[in-house]
Structure formats: structure tokens, C-alpha cells
Tab-separated table of C-alpha atoms and ligand atoms in Angstrom:
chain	number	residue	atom	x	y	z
U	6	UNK	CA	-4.757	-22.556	-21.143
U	7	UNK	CA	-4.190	-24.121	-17.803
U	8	UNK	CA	-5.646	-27.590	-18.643
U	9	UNK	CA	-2.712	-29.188	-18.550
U	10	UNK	CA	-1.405	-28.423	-15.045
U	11	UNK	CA	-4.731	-28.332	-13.513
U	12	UNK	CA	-3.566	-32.111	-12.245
U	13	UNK	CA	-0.256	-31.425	-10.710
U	14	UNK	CA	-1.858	-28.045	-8.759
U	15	UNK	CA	-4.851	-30.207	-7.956
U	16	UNK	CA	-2.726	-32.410	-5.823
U	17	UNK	CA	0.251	-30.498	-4.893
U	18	UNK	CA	1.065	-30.137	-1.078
U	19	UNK	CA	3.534	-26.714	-1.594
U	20	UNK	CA	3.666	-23.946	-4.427
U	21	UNK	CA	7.115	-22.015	-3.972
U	22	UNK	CA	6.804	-18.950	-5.960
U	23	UNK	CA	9.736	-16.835	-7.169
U	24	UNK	CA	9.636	-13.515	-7.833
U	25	UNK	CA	11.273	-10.568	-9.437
U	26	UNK	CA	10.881	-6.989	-10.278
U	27	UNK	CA	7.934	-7.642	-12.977
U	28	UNK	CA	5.664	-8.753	-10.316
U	29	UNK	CA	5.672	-5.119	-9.404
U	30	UNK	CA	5.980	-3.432	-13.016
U	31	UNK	CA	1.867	-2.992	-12.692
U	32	UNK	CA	2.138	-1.767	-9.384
U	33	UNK	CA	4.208	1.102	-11.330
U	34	UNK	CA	7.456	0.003	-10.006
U	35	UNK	CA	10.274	0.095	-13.032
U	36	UNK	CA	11.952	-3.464	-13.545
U	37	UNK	CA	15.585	-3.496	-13.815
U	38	UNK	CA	15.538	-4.854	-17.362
U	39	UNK	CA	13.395	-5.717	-19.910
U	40	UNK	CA	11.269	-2.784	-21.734
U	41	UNK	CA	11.409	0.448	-19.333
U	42	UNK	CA	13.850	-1.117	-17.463
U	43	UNK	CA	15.601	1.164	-14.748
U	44	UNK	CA	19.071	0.018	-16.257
U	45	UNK	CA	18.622	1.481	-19.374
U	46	UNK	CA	18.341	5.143	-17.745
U	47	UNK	CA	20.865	4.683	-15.441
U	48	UNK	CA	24.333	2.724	-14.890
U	49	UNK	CA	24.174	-0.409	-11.975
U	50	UNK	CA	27.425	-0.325	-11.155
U	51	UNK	CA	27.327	3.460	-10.325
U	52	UNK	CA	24.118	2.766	-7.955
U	53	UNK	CA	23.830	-0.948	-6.799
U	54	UNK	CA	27.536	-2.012	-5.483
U	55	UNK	CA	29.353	-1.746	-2.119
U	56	UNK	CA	32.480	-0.072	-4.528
U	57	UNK	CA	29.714	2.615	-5.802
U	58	UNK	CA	28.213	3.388	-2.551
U	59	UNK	CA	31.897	3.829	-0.953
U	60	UNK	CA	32.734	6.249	-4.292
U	61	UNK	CA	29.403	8.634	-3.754
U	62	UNK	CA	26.958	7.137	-0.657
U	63	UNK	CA	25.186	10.484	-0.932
U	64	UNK	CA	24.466	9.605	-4.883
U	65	UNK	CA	23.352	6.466	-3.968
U	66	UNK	CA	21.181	7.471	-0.735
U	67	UNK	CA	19.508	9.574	-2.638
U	68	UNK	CA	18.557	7.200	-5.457
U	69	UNK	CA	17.143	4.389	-2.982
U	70	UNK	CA	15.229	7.416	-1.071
U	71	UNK	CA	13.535	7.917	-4.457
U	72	UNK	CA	12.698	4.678	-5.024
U	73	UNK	CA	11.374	3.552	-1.573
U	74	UNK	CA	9.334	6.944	-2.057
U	75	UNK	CA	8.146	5.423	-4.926
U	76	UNK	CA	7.433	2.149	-3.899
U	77	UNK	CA	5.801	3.166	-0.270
U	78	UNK	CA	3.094	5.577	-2.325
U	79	UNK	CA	2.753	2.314	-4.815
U	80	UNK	CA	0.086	-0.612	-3.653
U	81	UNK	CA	0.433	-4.139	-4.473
U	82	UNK	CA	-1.603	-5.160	-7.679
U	83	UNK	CA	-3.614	-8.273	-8.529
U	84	UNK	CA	-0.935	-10.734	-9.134
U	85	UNK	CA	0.911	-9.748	-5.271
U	86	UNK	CA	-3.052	-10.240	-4.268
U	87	UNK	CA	-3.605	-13.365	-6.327
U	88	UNK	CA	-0.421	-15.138	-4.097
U	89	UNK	CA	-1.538	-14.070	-1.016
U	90	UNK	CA	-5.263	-15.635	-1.141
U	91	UNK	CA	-3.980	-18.983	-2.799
U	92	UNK	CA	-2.550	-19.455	1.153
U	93	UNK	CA	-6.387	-20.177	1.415
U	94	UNK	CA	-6.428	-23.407	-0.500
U	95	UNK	CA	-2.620	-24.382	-0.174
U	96	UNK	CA	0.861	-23.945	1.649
U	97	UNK	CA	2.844	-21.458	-0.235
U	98	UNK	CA	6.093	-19.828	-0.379
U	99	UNK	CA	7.170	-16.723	-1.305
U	100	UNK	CA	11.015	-16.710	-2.323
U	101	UNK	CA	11.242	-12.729	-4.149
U	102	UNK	CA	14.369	-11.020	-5.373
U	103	UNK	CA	12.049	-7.817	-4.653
U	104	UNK	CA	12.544	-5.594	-2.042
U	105	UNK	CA	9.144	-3.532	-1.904
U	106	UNK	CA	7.889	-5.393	0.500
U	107	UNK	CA	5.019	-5.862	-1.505
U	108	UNK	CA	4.089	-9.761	-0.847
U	109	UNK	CA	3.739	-9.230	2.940
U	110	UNK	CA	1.707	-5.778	2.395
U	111	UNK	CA	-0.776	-7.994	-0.095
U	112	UNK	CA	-1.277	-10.191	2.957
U	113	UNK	CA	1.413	-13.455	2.019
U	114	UNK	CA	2.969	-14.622	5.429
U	115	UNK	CA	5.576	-16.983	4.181
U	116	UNK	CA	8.176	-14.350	2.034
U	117	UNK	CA	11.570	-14.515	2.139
U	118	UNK	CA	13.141	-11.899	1.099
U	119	UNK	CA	16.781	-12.820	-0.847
U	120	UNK	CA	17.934	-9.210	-1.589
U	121	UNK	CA	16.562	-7.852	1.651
U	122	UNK	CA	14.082	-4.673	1.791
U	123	UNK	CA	14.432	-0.929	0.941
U	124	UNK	CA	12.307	-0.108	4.363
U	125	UNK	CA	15.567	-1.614	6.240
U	126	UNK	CA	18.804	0.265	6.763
U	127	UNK	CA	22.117	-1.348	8.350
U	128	UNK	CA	25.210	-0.226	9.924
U	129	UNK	CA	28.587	-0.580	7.386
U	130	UNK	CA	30.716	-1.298	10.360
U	131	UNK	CA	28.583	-2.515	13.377
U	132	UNK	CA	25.964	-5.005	13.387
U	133	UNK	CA	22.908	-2.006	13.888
U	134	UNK	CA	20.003	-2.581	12.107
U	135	UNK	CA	16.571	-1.596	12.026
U	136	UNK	CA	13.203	-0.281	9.984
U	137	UNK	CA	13.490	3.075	8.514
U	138	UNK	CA	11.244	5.254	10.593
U	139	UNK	CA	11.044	8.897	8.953
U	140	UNK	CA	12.930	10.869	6.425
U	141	UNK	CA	16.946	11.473	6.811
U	142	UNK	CA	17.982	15.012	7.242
U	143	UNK	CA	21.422	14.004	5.636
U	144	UNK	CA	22.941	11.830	3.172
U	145	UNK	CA	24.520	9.743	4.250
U	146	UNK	CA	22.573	8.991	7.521
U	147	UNK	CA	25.096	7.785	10.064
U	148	UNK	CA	24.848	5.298	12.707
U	149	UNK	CA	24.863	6.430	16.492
U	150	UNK	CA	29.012	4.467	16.196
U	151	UNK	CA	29.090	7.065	13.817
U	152	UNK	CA	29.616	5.026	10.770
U	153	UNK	CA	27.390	5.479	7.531
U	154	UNK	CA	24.144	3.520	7.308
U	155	UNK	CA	23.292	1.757	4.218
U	156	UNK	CA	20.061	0.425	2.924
U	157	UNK	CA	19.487	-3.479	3.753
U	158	UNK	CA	19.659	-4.454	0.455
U	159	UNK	CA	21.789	-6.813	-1.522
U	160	UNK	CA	23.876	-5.213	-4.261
U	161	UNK	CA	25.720	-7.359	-6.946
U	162	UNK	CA	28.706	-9.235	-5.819
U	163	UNK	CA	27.509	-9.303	-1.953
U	164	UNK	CA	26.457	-12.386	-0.669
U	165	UNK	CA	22.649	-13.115	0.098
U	166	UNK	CA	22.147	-13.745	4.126
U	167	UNK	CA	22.684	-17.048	4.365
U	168	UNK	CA	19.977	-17.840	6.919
U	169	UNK	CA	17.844	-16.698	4.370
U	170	UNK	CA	18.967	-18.662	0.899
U	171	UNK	CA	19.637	-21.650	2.701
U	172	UNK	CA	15.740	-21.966	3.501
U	173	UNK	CA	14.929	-20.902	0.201
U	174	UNK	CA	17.090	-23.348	-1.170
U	175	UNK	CA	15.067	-26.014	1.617
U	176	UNK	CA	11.663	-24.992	-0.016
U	177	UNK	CA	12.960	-24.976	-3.924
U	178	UNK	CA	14.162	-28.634	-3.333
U	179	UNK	CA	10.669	-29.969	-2.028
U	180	UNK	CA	7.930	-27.959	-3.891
U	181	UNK	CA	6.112	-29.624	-6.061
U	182	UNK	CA	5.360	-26.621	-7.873
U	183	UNK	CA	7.416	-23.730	-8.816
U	184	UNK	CA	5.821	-20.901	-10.181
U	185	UNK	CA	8.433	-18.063	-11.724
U	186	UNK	CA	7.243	-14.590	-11.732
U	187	UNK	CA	7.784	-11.605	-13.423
U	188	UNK	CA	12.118	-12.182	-13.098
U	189	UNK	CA	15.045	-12.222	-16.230
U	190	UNK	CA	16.444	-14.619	-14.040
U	191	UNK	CA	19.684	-13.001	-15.124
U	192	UNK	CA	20.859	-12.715	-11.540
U	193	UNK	CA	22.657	-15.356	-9.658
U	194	UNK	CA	22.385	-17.413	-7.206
U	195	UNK	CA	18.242	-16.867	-6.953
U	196	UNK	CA	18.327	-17.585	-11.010
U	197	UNK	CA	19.535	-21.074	-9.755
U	198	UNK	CA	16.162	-21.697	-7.704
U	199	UNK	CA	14.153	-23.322	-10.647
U	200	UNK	CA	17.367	-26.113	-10.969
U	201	UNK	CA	16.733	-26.968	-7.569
U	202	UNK	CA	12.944	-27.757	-7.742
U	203	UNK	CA	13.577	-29.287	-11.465
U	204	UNK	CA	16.017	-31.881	-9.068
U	205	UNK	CA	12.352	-32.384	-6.918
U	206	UNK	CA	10.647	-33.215	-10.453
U	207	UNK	CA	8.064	-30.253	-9.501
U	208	UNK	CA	6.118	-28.319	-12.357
U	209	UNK	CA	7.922	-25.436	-13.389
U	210	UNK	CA	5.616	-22.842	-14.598
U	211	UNK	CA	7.026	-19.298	-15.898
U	212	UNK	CA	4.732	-16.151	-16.302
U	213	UNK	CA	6.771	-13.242	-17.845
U	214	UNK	CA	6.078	-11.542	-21.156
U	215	UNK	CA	9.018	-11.830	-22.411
U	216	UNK	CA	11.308	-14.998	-22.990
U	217	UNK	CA	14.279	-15.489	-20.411
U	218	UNK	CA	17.330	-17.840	-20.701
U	219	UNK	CA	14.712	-20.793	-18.738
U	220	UNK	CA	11.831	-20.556	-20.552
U	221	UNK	CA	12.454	-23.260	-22.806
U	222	UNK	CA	13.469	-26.028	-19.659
U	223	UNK	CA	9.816	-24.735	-18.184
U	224	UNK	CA	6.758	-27.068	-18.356
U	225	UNK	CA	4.827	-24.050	-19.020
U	226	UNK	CA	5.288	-20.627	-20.540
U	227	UNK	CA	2.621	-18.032	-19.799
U	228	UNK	CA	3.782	-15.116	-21.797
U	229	UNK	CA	1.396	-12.619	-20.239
U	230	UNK	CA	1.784	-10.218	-17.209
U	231	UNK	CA	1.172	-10.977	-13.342
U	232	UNK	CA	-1.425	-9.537	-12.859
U	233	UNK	CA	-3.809	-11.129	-15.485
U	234	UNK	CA	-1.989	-14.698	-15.205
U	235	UNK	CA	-2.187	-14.944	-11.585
U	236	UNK	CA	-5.442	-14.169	-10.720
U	237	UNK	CA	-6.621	-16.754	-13.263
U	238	UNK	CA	-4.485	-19.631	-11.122
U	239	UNK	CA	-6.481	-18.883	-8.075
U	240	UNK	CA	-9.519	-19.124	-10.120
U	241	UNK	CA	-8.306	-22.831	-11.057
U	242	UNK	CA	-8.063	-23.574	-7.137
U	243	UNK	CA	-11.375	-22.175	-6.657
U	244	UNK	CA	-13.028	-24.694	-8.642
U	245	UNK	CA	-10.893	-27.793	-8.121
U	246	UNK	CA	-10.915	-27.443	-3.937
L	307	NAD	P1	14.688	-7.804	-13.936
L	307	NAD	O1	14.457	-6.347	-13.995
L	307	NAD	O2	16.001	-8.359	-14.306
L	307	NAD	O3	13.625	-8.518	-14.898
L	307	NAD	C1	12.268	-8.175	-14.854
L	307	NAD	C2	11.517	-9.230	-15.626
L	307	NAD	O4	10.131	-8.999	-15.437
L	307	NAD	C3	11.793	-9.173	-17.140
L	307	NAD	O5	12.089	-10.484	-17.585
L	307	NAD	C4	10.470	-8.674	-17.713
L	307	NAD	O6	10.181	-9.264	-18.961
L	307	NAD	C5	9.465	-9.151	-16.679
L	307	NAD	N1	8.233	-8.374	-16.595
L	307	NAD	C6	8.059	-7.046	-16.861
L	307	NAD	N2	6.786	-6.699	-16.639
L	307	NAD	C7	6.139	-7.822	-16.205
L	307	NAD	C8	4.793	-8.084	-15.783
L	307	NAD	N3	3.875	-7.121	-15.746
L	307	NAD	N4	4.477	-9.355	-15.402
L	307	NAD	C9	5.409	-10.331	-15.416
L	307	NAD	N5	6.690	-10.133	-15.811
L	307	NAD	C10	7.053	-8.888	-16.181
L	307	NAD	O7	14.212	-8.270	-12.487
L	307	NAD	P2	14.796	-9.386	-11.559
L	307	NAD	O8	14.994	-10.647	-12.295
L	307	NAD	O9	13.978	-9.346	-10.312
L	307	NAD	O10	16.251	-8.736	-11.278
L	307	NAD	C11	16.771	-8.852	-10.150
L	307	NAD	C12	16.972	-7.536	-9.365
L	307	NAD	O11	16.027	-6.503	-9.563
L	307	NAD	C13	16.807	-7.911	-7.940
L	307	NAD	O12	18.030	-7.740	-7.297
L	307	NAD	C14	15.782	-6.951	-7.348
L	307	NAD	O13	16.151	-6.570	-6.049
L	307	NAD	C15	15.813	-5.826	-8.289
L	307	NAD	N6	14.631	-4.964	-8.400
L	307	NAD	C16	13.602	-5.015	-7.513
L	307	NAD	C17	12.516	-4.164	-7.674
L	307	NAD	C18	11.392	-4.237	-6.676
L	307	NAD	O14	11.612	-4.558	-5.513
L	307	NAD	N7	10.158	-3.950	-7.109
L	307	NAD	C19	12.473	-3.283	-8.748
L	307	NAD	C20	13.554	-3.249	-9.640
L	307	NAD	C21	14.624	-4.111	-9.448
């Protein structure tokens, strides 16, 4: 199955992967969409927008409280594993939408996170932020200015930190293999990522069950999950290092 690209990996000097929620589906973390997607249950733009959290914070609070419950009792699986021991036999980059934090917890040290983290809270007014450290009393939490607190995340129509995407954007453009994980791609400007390494004439390679809108312009379609694909590619390094 992985013939092919065994080449290409063989000599490639940088793998940039980029990852979204199905990565952590078999960690039993619900995508957003796709089958069992959270957004079927529930409406985003009652629960992931600045104009949302301003309408009902407490509503919102309480539905990131659940899911970083969730996701703190949940452990990475093999496909978070199978990134973090290719560092081993090559340099590698971790670009995820995700905000589990589970790349860094499966031992990756290069991630950077482009919707920030659900262990992270910020300030709506001043420029506080920090780790969340134990369990709010109150939704919503407020800030010692006395402002609300918010969860560090990224919600649709914010801007990603720019520190961050513009070093993504530095690794996309000189990988020489992109390897897209477990994502719809649906959401811009991290659905753009694959364009820029395409520019860099790098092996695309998708892994996702189900088709997105880029799996046709990929070199390679794996249409299985993470965590049996992935494990398999640091197999292939294995033997050819
Ligand atoms: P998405 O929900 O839009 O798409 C998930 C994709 O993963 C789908 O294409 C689906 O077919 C695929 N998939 C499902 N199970 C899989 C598996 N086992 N292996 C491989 N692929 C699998 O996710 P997205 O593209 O990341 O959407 C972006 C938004 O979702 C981001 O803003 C992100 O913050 C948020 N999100 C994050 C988490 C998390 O941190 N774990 C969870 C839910 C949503």
C-alpha cells in the first residue's frame, strides 16, 4: 500500500503533519463533522463564536468544561503515538487544528497549535492568560480586572495568532512531505495548508475515512483511520533507516 511513497519518505528532510479532530475520534473524542460528529447534536454558532459566548458565556463555559473533562480523562491513541516516535528517524512538525493537547501528551515536541488549547483560558479585555489549574466555582470565571475569562481557543470568524500561522505557514512551504490527518478540511485558513506545500512540490498524503473536498489533488488517499494508518508509516521508517 505504501510502495509508492516509500521513495519520497526515504529521502525526505521534514514531514509537516496536519491534523484535525479525527486524529482523536479513537481516543473517544467526538469530531466536529463527519459520522458522530458533535455538530450534528448541537448548533456551532450557539457554542463556538465570540457573538455566542457574549449571548450565554455560562452556556458556553459549561460546554468546553465538559469537553476538556472529556478530553483530560481521554489518552492519546496509536496514531498521536505513531507521530511522536517518527521524531526518531526524522524532523517533524506538528501543525493541528486540535486543541486536546494530545500531540505534546504522546511525546511530539514540535506542535503548533492553530486553534489554541482547551487547558488555556484568557482574559476578554486584558491581556491575562494562563493554564487552567482546578475546577471554576462559577460560570463565567472572571479575571482578577474583573472581566470574564474565556477559553484560549479559536472560534469561527476570529483570527488564528498570528505568531503561530505564520510559522505554520513557514513549515507548509518547505516540507517535503505533508501528511493530512484525520481533518474535513472544511475550515479556513488551516484547510489552505496542503496549497502551500503543493507550491513546495512535497507529497501530499491524506489519511481520513472519508473523502474531503482535497482528496482528489492528494498523491495518496489512505481511506482508513489514524490509528491503523499511522502506525504502519513508522513501520516503513523502521525498515528503510
Ligand atoms: P472535523 O470534525 O471537521 O472533521 C473530522 C474529520 O476526521 C472528518 O473528515 C472525518 O471523516 C475524519 N475522521 C473521523 N474519524 C477518523 C479517524 N479515526 N481517523 C482519521 N480520520 C477520521 O474536524 P476538523 O477538520 O479538525 O475541524 C476543525 C475544528 O474542529 C477545529 O477548529 C478543531 O478545533 C475542532 N475540534 C477539535 C477537537 C479536538 O481537539 N479533539 C474535537 C472536535 C473538534
Amino acid at each position: 500500500m505504501f510502495g509508492a511513497i516509500e521513495e519520497k519518505l526515504k529521502n525526505s528532510e521534514k514531514i509537516v503533519f496536519v491534523t484535525g479532530a479525527g486524529i482523536s475520534q479513537e481516543s473517544g473524542i467526538p469530531t466536529f463533522r463527519g459520522k458522530e460528529g458533535l455538530w450534528r447534536k448541537y448548533d456551532p454558532m450557539k457554542l463556538a463564536t465570540i457573538d455566542a459566548f457574549y449571548d450565554d458565556p455560562k452556556l458556553v463555559w459549561e460546554w468546553y468544561e465538559d469537553r476538556r473533562r472529556n478530553m483530560l480523562a481521554a489518552e492519546p491513541n496509536p496514531g498521536h503515538k505513531a507521530i511522536a516516535e517518527l521524531e526518531e528517524y526524522t524532523k517533524v512538525v506538528v501543525l493541528t487544528q486540535n486543541i486536546d493537547g494530545f500531540h505534546q501528551k504522546a511525546g511530539s515536541t514540535n506542535v503548533l497549535e492553530l486553534h489554541g488549547s482547551i487547558i488555556r483560558i484568557k482574559c476578554t479585555v486584558c491581556d491575562f492568560k494562563d493554564e487552567i489549574h482546578s475546577r471554576f466555582e462559577k460560570f463565567p470565571p472572571r479575571c482578577k480586572c474583573g472581566e470574564i475569562l474565556r477559553p484560549d481557543v479559536v472560534w469561527f470568524g476570529e483570527a488564528l495568532p498570528q505568531d503561530v500561522w505564520s510559522e505554520a505557514i513557514t513549515h507548509a512551504n518547505s516540507c517535503d512531505v505533508m501528511i493530512i490527518v484525520g481533518t474535513s478540511l472544511a475550515v479556513s485558513p488551516a484547510n489552505t495548508l496542503p496549497i502551500y506545500a503543493k507550491q513546495n512540490n512535497a507529497l501530499l498524503i491524506e489519511v481520513n475515512p472519508e473523502s474531503t473536498i482535497m482528496s482528489a489533488d492528494m498523491d495518496l488517499s489512505l481511506k482508513i483511520t489514524s490509528a491503523n494508518a499511522l502506525p504502519h508509516l513508522v513501520s516503513i521508517f523502521k525498515r528503510l533507516t
